Short mmCIF file of C-alpha atoms in Angstrom, two decimals:
data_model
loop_
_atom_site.label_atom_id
_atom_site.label_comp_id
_atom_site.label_asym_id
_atom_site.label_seq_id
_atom_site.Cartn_x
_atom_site.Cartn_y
_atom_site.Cartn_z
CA UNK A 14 56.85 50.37 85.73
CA UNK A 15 57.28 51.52 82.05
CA UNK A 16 60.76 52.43 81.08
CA UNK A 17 61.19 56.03 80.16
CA UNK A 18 60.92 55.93 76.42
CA UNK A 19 64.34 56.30 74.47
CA UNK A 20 64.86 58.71 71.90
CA UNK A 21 66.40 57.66 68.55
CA UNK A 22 67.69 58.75 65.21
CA UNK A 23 65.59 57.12 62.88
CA UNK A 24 65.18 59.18 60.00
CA UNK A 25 65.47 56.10 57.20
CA UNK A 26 62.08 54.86 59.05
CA UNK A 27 59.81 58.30 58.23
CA UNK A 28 59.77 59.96 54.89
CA UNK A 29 57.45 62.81 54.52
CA UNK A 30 55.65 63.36 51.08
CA UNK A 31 51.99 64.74 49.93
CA UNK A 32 51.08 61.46 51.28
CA UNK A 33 51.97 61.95 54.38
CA UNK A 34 54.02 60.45 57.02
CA UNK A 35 55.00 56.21 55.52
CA UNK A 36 57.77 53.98 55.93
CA UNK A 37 60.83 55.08 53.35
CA UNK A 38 62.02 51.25 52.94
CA UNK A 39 59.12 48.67 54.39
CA UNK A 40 62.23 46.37 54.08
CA UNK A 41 64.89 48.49 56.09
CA UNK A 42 61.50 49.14 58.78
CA UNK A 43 61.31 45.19 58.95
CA UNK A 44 64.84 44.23 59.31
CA UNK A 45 65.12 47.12 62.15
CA UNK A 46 62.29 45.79 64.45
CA UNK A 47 63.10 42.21 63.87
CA UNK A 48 66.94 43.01 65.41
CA UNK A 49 65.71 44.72 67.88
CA UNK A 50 63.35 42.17 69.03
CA UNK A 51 65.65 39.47 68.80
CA UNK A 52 67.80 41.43 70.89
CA UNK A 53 65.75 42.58 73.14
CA UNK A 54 61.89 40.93 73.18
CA UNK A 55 60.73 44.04 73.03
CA UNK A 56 57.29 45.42 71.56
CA UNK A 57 58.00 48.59 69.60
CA UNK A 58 55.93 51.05 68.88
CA UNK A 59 55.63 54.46 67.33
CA UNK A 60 55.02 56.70 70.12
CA UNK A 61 52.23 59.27 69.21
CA UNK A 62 54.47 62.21 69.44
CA UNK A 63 56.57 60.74 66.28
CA UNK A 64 56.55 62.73 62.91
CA UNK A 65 52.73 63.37 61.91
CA UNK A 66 51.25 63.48 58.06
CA UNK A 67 52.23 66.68 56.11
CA UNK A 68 48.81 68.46 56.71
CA UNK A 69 50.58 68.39 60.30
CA UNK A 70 54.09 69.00 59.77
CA UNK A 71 53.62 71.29 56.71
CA UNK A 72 50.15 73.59 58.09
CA UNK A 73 49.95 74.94 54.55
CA UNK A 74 50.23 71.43 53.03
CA UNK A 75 47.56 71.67 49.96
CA UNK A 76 50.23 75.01 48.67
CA UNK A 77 53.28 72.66 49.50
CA UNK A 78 55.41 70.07 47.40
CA UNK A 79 57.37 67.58 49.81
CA UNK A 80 59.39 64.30 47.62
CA UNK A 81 59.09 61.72 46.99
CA UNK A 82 55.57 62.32 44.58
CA UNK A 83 54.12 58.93 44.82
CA UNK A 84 50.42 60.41 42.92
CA UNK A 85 49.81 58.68 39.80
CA UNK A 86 46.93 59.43 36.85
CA UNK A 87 44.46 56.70 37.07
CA UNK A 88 43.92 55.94 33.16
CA UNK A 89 47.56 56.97 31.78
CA UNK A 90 49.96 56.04 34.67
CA UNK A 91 51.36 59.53 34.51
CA UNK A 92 53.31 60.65 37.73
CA UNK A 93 51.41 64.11 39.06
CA UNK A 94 51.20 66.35 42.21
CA UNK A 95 48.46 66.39 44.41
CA UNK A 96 46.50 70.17 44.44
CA UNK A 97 48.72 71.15 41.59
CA UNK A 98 48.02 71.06 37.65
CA UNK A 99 51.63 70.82 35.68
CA UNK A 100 51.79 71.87 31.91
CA UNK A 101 53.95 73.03 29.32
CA UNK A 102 57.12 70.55 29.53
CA UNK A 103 57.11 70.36 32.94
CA UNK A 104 56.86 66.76 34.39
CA UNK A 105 56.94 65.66 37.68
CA UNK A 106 59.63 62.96 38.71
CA UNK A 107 60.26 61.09 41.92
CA UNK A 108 62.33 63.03 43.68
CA UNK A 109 61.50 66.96 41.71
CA UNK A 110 59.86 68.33 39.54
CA UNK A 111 61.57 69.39 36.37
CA UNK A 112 60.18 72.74 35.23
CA UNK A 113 62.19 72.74 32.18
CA UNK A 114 64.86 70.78 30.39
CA UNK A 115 68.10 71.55 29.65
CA UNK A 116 66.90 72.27 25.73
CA UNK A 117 66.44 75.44 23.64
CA UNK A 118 62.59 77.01 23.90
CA UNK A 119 61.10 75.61 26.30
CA UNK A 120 58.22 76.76 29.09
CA UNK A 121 56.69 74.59 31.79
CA UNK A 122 54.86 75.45 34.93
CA UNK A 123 53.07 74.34 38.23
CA UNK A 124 49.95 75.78 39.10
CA UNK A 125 47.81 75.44 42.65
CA UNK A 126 44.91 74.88 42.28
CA UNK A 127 43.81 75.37 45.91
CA UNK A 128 43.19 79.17 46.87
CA UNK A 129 45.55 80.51 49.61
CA UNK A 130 43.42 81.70 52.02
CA UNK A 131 45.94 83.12 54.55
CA UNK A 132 47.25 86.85 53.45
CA UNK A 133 50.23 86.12 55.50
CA UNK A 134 52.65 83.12 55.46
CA UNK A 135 56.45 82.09 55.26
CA UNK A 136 57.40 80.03 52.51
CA UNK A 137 60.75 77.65 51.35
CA UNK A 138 61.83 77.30 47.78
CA UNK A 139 64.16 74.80 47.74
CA UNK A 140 65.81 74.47 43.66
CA UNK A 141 68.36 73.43 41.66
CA UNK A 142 69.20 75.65 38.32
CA UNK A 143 71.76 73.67 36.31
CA UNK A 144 73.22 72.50 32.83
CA UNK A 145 75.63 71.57 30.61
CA UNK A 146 76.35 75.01 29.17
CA UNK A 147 80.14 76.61 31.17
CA UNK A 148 78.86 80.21 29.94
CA UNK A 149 75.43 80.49 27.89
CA UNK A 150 73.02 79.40 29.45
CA UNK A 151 69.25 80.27 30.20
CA UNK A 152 66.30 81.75 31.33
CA UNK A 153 65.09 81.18 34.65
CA UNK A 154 63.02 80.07 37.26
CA UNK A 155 59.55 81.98 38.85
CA UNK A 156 57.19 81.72 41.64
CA UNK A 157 54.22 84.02 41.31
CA UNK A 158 51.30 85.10 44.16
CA UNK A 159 48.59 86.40 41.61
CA UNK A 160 44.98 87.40 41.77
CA UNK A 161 42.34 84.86 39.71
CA UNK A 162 39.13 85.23 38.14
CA UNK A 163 36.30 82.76 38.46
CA UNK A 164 37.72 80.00 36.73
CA UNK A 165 41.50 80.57 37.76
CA UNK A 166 44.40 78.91 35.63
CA UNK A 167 47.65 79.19 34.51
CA UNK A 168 48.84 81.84 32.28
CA UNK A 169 50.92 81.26 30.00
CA UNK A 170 53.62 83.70 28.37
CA UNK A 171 56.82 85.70 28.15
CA UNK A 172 58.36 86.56 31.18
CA UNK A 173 60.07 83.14 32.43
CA UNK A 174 57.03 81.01 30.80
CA UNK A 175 54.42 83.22 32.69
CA UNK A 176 52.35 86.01 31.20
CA UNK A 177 53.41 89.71 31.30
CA UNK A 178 50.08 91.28 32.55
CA UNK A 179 49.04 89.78 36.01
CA UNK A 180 47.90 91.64 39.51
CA UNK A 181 50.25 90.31 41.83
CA UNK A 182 53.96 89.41 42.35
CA UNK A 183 56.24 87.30 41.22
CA UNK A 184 59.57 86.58 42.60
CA UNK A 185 62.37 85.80 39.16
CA UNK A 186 65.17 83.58 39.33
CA UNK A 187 66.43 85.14 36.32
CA UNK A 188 69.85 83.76 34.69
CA UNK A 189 69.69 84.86 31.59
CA UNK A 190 71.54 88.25 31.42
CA UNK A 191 70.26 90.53 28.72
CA UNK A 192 72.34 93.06 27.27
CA UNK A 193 69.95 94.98 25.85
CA UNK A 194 69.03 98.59 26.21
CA UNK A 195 67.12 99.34 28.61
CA UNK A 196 66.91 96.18 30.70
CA UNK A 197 67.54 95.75 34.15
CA UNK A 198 68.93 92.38 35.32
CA UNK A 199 69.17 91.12 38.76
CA UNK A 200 69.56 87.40 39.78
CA UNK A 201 66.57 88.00 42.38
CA UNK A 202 64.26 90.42 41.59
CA UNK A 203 60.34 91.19 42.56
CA UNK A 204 58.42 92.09 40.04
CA UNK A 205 55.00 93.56 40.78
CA UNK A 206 51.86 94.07 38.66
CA UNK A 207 48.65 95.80 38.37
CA UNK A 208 46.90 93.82 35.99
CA UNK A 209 46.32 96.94 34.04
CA UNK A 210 49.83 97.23 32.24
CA UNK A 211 52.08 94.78 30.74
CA UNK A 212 55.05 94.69 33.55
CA UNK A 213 57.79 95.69 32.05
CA UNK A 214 61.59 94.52 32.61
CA UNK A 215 63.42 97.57 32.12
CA UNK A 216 62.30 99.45 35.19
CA UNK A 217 64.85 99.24 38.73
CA UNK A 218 62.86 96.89 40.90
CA UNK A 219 64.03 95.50 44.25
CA UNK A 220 66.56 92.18 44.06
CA UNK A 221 70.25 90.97 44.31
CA UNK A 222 72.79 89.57 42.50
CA UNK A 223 73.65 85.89 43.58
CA UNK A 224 75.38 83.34 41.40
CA UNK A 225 73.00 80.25 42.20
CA UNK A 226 73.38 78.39 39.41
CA UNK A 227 75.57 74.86 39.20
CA UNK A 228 77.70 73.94 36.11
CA UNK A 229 76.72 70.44 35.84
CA UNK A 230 80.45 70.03 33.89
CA UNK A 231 82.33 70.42 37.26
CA UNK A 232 83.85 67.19 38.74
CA UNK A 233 82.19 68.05 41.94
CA UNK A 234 78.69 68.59 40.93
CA UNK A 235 76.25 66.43 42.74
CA UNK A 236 72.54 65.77 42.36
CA UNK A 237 72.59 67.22 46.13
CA UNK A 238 73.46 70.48 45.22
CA UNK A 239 70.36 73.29 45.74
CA UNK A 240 69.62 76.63 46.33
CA UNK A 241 67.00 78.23 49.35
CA UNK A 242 64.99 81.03 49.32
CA UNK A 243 63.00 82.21 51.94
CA UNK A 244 60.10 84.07 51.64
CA UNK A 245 57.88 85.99 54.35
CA UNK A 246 54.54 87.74 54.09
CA UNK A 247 53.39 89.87 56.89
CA UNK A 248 50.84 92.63 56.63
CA UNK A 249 52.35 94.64 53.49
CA UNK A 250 56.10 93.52 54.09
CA UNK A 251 57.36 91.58 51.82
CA UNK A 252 60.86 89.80 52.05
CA UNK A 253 63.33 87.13 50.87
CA UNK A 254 66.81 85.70 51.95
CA UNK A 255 68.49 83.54 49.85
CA UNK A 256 71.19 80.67 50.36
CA UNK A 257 72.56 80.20 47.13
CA UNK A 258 74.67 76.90 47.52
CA UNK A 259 72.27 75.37 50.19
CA UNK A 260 74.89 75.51 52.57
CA UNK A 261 73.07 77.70 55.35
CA UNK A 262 74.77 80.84 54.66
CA UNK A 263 71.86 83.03 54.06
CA UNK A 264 71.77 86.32 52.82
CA UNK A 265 69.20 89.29 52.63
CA UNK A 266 68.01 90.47 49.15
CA UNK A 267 65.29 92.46 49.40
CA UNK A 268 62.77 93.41 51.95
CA UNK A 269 60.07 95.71 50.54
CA UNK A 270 56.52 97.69 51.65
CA UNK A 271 53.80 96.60 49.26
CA UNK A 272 51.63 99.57 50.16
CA UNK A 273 54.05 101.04 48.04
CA UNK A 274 53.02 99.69 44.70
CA UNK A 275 50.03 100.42 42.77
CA UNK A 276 48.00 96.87 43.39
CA UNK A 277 44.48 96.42 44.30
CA UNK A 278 43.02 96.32 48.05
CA UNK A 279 41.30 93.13 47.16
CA UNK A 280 44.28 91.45 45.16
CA UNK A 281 44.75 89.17 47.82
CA UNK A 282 40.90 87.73 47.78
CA UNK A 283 41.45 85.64 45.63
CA UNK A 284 44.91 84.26 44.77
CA UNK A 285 46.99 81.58 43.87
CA UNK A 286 50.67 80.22 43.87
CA UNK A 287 52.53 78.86 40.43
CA UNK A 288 56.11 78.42 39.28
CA UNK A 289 57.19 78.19 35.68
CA UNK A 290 60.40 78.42 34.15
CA UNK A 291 61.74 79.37 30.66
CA UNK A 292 64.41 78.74 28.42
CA UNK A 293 64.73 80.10 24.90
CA UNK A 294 68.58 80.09 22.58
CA UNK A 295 70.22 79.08 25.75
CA UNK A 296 68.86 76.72 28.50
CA UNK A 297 69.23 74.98 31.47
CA UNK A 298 67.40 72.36 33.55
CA UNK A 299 64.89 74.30 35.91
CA UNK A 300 64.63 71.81 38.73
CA UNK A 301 62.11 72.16 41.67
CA UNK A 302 63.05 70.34 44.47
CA UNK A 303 60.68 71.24 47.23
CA UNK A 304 58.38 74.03 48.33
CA UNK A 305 56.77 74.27 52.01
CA UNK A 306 54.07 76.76 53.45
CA UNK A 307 52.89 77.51 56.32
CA UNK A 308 51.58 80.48 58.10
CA UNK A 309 54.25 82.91 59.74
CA UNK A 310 53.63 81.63 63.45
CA UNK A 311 54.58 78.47 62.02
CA UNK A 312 56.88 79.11 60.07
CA UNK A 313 59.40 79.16 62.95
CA UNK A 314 58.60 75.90 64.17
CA UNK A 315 58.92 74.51 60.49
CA UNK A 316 62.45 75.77 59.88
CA UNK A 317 63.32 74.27 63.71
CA UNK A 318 62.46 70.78 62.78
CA UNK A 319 63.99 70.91 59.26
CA UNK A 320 67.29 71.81 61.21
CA UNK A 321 66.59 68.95 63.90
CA UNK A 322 65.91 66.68 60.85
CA UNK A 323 69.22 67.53 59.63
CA UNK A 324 71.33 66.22 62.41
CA UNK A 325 69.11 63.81 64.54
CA UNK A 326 65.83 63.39 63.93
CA UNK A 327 63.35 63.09 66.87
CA UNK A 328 61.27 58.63 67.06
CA UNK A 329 60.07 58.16 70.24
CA UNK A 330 60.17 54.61 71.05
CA UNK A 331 58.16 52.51 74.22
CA UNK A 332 59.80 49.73 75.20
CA UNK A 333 58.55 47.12 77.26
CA UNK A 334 58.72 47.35 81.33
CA UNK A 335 60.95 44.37 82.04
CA UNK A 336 63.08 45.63 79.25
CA UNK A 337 66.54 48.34 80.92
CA UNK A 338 66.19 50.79 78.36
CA UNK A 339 70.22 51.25 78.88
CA UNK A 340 70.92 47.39 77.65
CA UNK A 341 69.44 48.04 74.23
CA UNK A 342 69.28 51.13 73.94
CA UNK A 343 72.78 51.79 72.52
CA UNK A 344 73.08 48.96 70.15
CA UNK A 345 69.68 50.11 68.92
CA UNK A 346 70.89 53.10 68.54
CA UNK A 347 73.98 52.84 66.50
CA UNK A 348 71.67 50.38 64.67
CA UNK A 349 69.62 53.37 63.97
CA UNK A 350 72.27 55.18 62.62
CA UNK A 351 73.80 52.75 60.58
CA UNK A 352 70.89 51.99 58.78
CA UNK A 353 70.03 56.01 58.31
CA UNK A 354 73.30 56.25 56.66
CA UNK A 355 72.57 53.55 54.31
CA UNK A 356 68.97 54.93 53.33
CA UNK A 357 70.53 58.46 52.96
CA UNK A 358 72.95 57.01 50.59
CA UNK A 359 70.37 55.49 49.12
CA UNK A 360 68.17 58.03 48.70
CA UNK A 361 70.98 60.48 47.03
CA UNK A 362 71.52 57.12 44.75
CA UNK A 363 68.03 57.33 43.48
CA UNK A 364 68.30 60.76 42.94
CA UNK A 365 71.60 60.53 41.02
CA UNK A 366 70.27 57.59 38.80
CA UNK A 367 66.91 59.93 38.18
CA UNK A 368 68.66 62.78 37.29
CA UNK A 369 71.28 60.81 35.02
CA UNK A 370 68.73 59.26 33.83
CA UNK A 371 66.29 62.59 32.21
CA UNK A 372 70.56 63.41 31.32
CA UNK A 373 70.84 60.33 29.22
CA UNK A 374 67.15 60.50 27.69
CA UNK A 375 67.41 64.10 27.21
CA UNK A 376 70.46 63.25 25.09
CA UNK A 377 69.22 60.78 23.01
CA UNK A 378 66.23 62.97 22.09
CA UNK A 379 68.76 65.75 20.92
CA UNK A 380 70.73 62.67 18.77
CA UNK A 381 67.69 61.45 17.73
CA UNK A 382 66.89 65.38 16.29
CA UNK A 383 70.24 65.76 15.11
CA UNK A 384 69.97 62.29 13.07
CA UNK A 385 66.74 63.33 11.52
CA UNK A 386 67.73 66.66 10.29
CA UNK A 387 70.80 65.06 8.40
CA UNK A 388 68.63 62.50 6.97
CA UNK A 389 66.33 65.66 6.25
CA UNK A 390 69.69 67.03 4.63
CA UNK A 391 70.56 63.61 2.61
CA UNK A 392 67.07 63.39 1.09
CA UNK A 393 67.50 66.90 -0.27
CA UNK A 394 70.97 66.54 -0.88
CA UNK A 395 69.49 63.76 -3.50
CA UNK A 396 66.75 66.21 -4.43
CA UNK A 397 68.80 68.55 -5.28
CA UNK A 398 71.56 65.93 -7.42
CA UNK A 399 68.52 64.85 -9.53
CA UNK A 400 67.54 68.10 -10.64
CA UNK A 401 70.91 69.07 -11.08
CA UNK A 402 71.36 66.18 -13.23
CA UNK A 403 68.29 66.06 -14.90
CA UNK A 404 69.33 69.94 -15.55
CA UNK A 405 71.88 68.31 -17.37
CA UNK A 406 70.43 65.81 -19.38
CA UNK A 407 68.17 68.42 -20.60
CA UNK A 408 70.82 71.22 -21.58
CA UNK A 409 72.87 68.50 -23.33
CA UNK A 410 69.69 67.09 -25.01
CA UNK A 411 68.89 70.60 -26.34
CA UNK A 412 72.31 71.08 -27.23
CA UNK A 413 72.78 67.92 -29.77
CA UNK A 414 69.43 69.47 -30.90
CA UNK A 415 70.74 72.85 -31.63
CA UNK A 416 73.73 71.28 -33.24
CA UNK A 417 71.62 68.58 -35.14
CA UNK A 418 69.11 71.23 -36.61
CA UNK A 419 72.18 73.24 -37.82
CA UNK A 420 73.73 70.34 -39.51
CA UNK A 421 70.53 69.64 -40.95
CA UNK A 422 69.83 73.25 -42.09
CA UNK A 423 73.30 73.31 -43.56
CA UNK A 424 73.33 69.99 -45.24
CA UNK A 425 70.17 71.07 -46.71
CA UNK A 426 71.10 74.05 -47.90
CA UNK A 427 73.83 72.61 -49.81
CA UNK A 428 71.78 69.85 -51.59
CA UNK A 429 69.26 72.88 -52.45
CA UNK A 430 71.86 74.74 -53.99
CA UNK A 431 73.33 71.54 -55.72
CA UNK A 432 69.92 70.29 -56.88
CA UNK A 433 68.93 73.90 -57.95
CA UNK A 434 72.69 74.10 -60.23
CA UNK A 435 71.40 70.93 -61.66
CA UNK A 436 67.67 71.57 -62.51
CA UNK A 437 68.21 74.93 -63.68
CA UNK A 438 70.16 73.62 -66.66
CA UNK A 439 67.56 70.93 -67.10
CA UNK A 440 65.04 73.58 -66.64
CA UNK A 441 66.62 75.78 -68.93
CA UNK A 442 66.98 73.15 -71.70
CA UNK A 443 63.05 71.78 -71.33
CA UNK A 444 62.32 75.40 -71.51
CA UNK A 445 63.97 75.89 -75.00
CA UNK A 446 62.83 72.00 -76.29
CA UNK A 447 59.13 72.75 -75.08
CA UNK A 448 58.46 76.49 -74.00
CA UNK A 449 54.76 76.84 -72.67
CA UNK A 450 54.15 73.36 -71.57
CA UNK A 451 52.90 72.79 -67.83
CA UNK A 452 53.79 68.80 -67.32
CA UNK A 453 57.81 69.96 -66.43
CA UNK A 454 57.47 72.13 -63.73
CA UNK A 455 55.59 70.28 -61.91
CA UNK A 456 57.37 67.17 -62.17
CA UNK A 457 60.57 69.07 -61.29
CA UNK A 458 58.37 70.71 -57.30
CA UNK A 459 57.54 67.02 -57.13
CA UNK A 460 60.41 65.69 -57.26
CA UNK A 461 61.86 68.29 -55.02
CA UNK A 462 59.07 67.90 -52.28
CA UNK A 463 59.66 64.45 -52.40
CA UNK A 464 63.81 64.32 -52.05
CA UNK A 465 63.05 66.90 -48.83
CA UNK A 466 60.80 64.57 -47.44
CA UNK A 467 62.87 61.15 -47.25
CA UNK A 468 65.57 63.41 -46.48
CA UNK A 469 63.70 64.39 -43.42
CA UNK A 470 62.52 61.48 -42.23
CA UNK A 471 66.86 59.53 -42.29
CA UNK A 472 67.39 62.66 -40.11
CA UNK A 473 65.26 62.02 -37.86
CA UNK A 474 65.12 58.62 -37.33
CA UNK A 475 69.17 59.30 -36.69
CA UNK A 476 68.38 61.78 -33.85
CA UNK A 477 66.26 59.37 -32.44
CA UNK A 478 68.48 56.55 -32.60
CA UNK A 479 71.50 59.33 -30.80
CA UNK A 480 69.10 59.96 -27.73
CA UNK A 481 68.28 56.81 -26.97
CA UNK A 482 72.54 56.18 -26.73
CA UNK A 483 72.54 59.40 -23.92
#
């Protein structure tokens, strides 16, 4: 007879991603089944009630986004989300998806590009807002249920990186508070529009205040910290609970009638779910960890295994009949454990090393910046020295100009005046000795013209010769 098959705690051997159900560490998976069948001669095998793909365990699977994202582009090599389009600077990582950077004006966002068909569903959020700044820091995080036309996209704008006129919801991290007139901040808020209108901020909308964000400065921060809201659609209620720290201690924030807003009957026909995130003079890393959907009978069920998954994790495992299920079974077990320790460190490792890595690169982009604008500044600090001292050069040169023509012009004077004293008497004498003749005179302007000239030209050639020694 077939031993009764033993149930063990082998979550390092299932990791469930967009790919579905596959072995976390081929390696650890090896190592395991060749100890146990040294130990025991025994022919394991997944029994088929183990953990199925994510079309199973998530229902809503095309609308969800389950780590590790293992899609690449074909032609670039780019890391990207199946169902989902991601633009702006938002790029997708191993282990999240990082909606925006810790830097100053920024937008990214997610968009599905599969139509949710159900009207009613339950949906996780599972994020991590964080960053450097203790205080400041910047904008927020969204997820939006909005209404498409034929060709739906993204749209792009001002209200956390998504577009102000939209017939829908969305649902605003926000963590940015604005002091100005007029606006209304909440930490959670819905904000509902009719596709008519701009929505606008500054009206009282339903939310809560909860301080979700992590200072990535503390000595305890870990790449493990997160935040969970959950979200339910049923008929026209909407609601949310949020557990700010990820530590289950949930807590209501809003729970509203959507008959009670002015949106379409139809709105619902054809819609879509996106996230985006915003930062603008103050930021923060906008980090999306997961998101699962499924519809509201579901949804239950869903939240059931996650809290299964969290303590033991359900493998069935057959072993073979002339193996006593109670001689292995423990060592396996503890085995089992061991091992899912090690791949949970692991795992948090990677994590840690991802995150510190975008840190480290993020960083060295900002040094980078910072090194170009002061080479920006040298170049027209320089600018700016050589026209200052070619500024100079030319006052001074106009200067010993100024002062050169005055010398001359007074110099000149004075030899007029001198030669004038002397050919006036001459003048006056020829005059008396030969009154009437022509030939005098002219000699006299000739000789003048001629003593101005060479006088001229020594000036000048000394001028020259006192530039060329600036």
């Amino acid at each position: 007879a077939v031993s009764q098959p033993l149930r063990l705690s082998l979550v390092l051997l299932l990791g469930r991603g967009q790919g579905g159900a596959k072995a976390v560490s081929e390696g650890a998976m090896g190592r395991v089944g060749a100890v146990v069948a040294a130990a025991a001669a025994a022919a394991v095998t997944l029994a088929a009630g183990g953990p199925q793909p994510a079309e199973g365990y998530v229902p809503l699977a095309r609308h969800s986004l389950i780590p590790p994202f293992e899609t690449f582009k074909e032609h670039t090599g780019e890391r990207t989300l199946q169902h989902w389009e991601v633009g702006g600077h938002a790029s997708a990582k191993q282990n999240f998806v990082r909606v925006t950077e810790d830097r100053q004006s920024k937008r990214g966002w997610l968009f599905n590009k599969e139509r949710l068909e159900q009207k009613e569903f339950g949906m996780q959020l599972k994020f991590r807002i964080s960053g450097t700044g203790k205080h400041l820091y910047g904008d927020g995080l969204a997820i939006w249920l909005t209404a498409k036309g034929r060709h739906p996209t993204f749209s792009e704008g001002t209200i956390l990186g998504h577009s102000d006129t939209f017939t829908g919801l969305g649902i605003l991290f926000d963590t940015f508070r604005n002091i100005e007139h007029g606006h209304v901040h909440k930490d959670i808020s819905l904000l509902v529009g009719d596709g008519k209108e701009p929505a606008s901020l500054n009206a009282d909308r339903p939310g809560c205040e909860s301080h979700y964000r992590f200072y990535e400065g503390r000595e305890d921060f870990d790449v493990e910290n997160n935040s969970v809201a959950r979200i339910w659609l049923e008929g026209n209620r909407l609601s949310l609970e949020v557990d700010k720290y990820g530590k289950d201690d949930w807590k209501q924030c809003f729970n509203v009638n959507l008959a009670d807003y002015d949106l379409p009957d139809d709105w619902q026909d054809n819609y879509f779910i996106s996230i985006s995130a915003s930062t603008g003079a103050l930021a923060d890393n906008h980090d999306l960890l997961e998101l699962k959907v499924a519809e509201p009978s579901k949804f239950q069920h869903l939240l059931r295994m996650d809290e299964e998954e969290k303590d033991a994790p359900i493998v069935q495992i057959d072993l073979h009949s002339k193996i006593r299920a109670d001689e292995v079974g423990e060592h396996v077990n503890d085995l089992a454990f061991e091992v899912s320790d090690i791949d949970k460190a692991l795992r948090k490792l990677q994590h840690k090393v991802e995150h510190d890595i975008e840190k480290v690169k993020m960083n060295l982009e900002r040094m980078l910046k910072q090194l170009e604008e002061k080479e920006d500044g040298s170049e027209q600090r320089i600018d700016d020295l050589e026209k200052a001292r070619d500024a100079a050069l030319e006052r001074k040169m106009m200067e010993r100009i100024e002062e050169l023509e005055r010398q001359i012009a007074t110099t000149l004077e004075q030899r007029l005046v001198t030669l004038e004293r002397k050919l006036g008497v001459k003048i006056q004498e020829s005059t008396e000795s030969s009154s009437g003749s022509w030939r005098l005179p002219l000699f006299v302007v000739v000789l003048f013209v001629g003593a101005y000239m060479a006088y001229t030209a020594r000036s000048l050639n000394k001028l020259h010769r006192r530039d060329k020694l600036i």
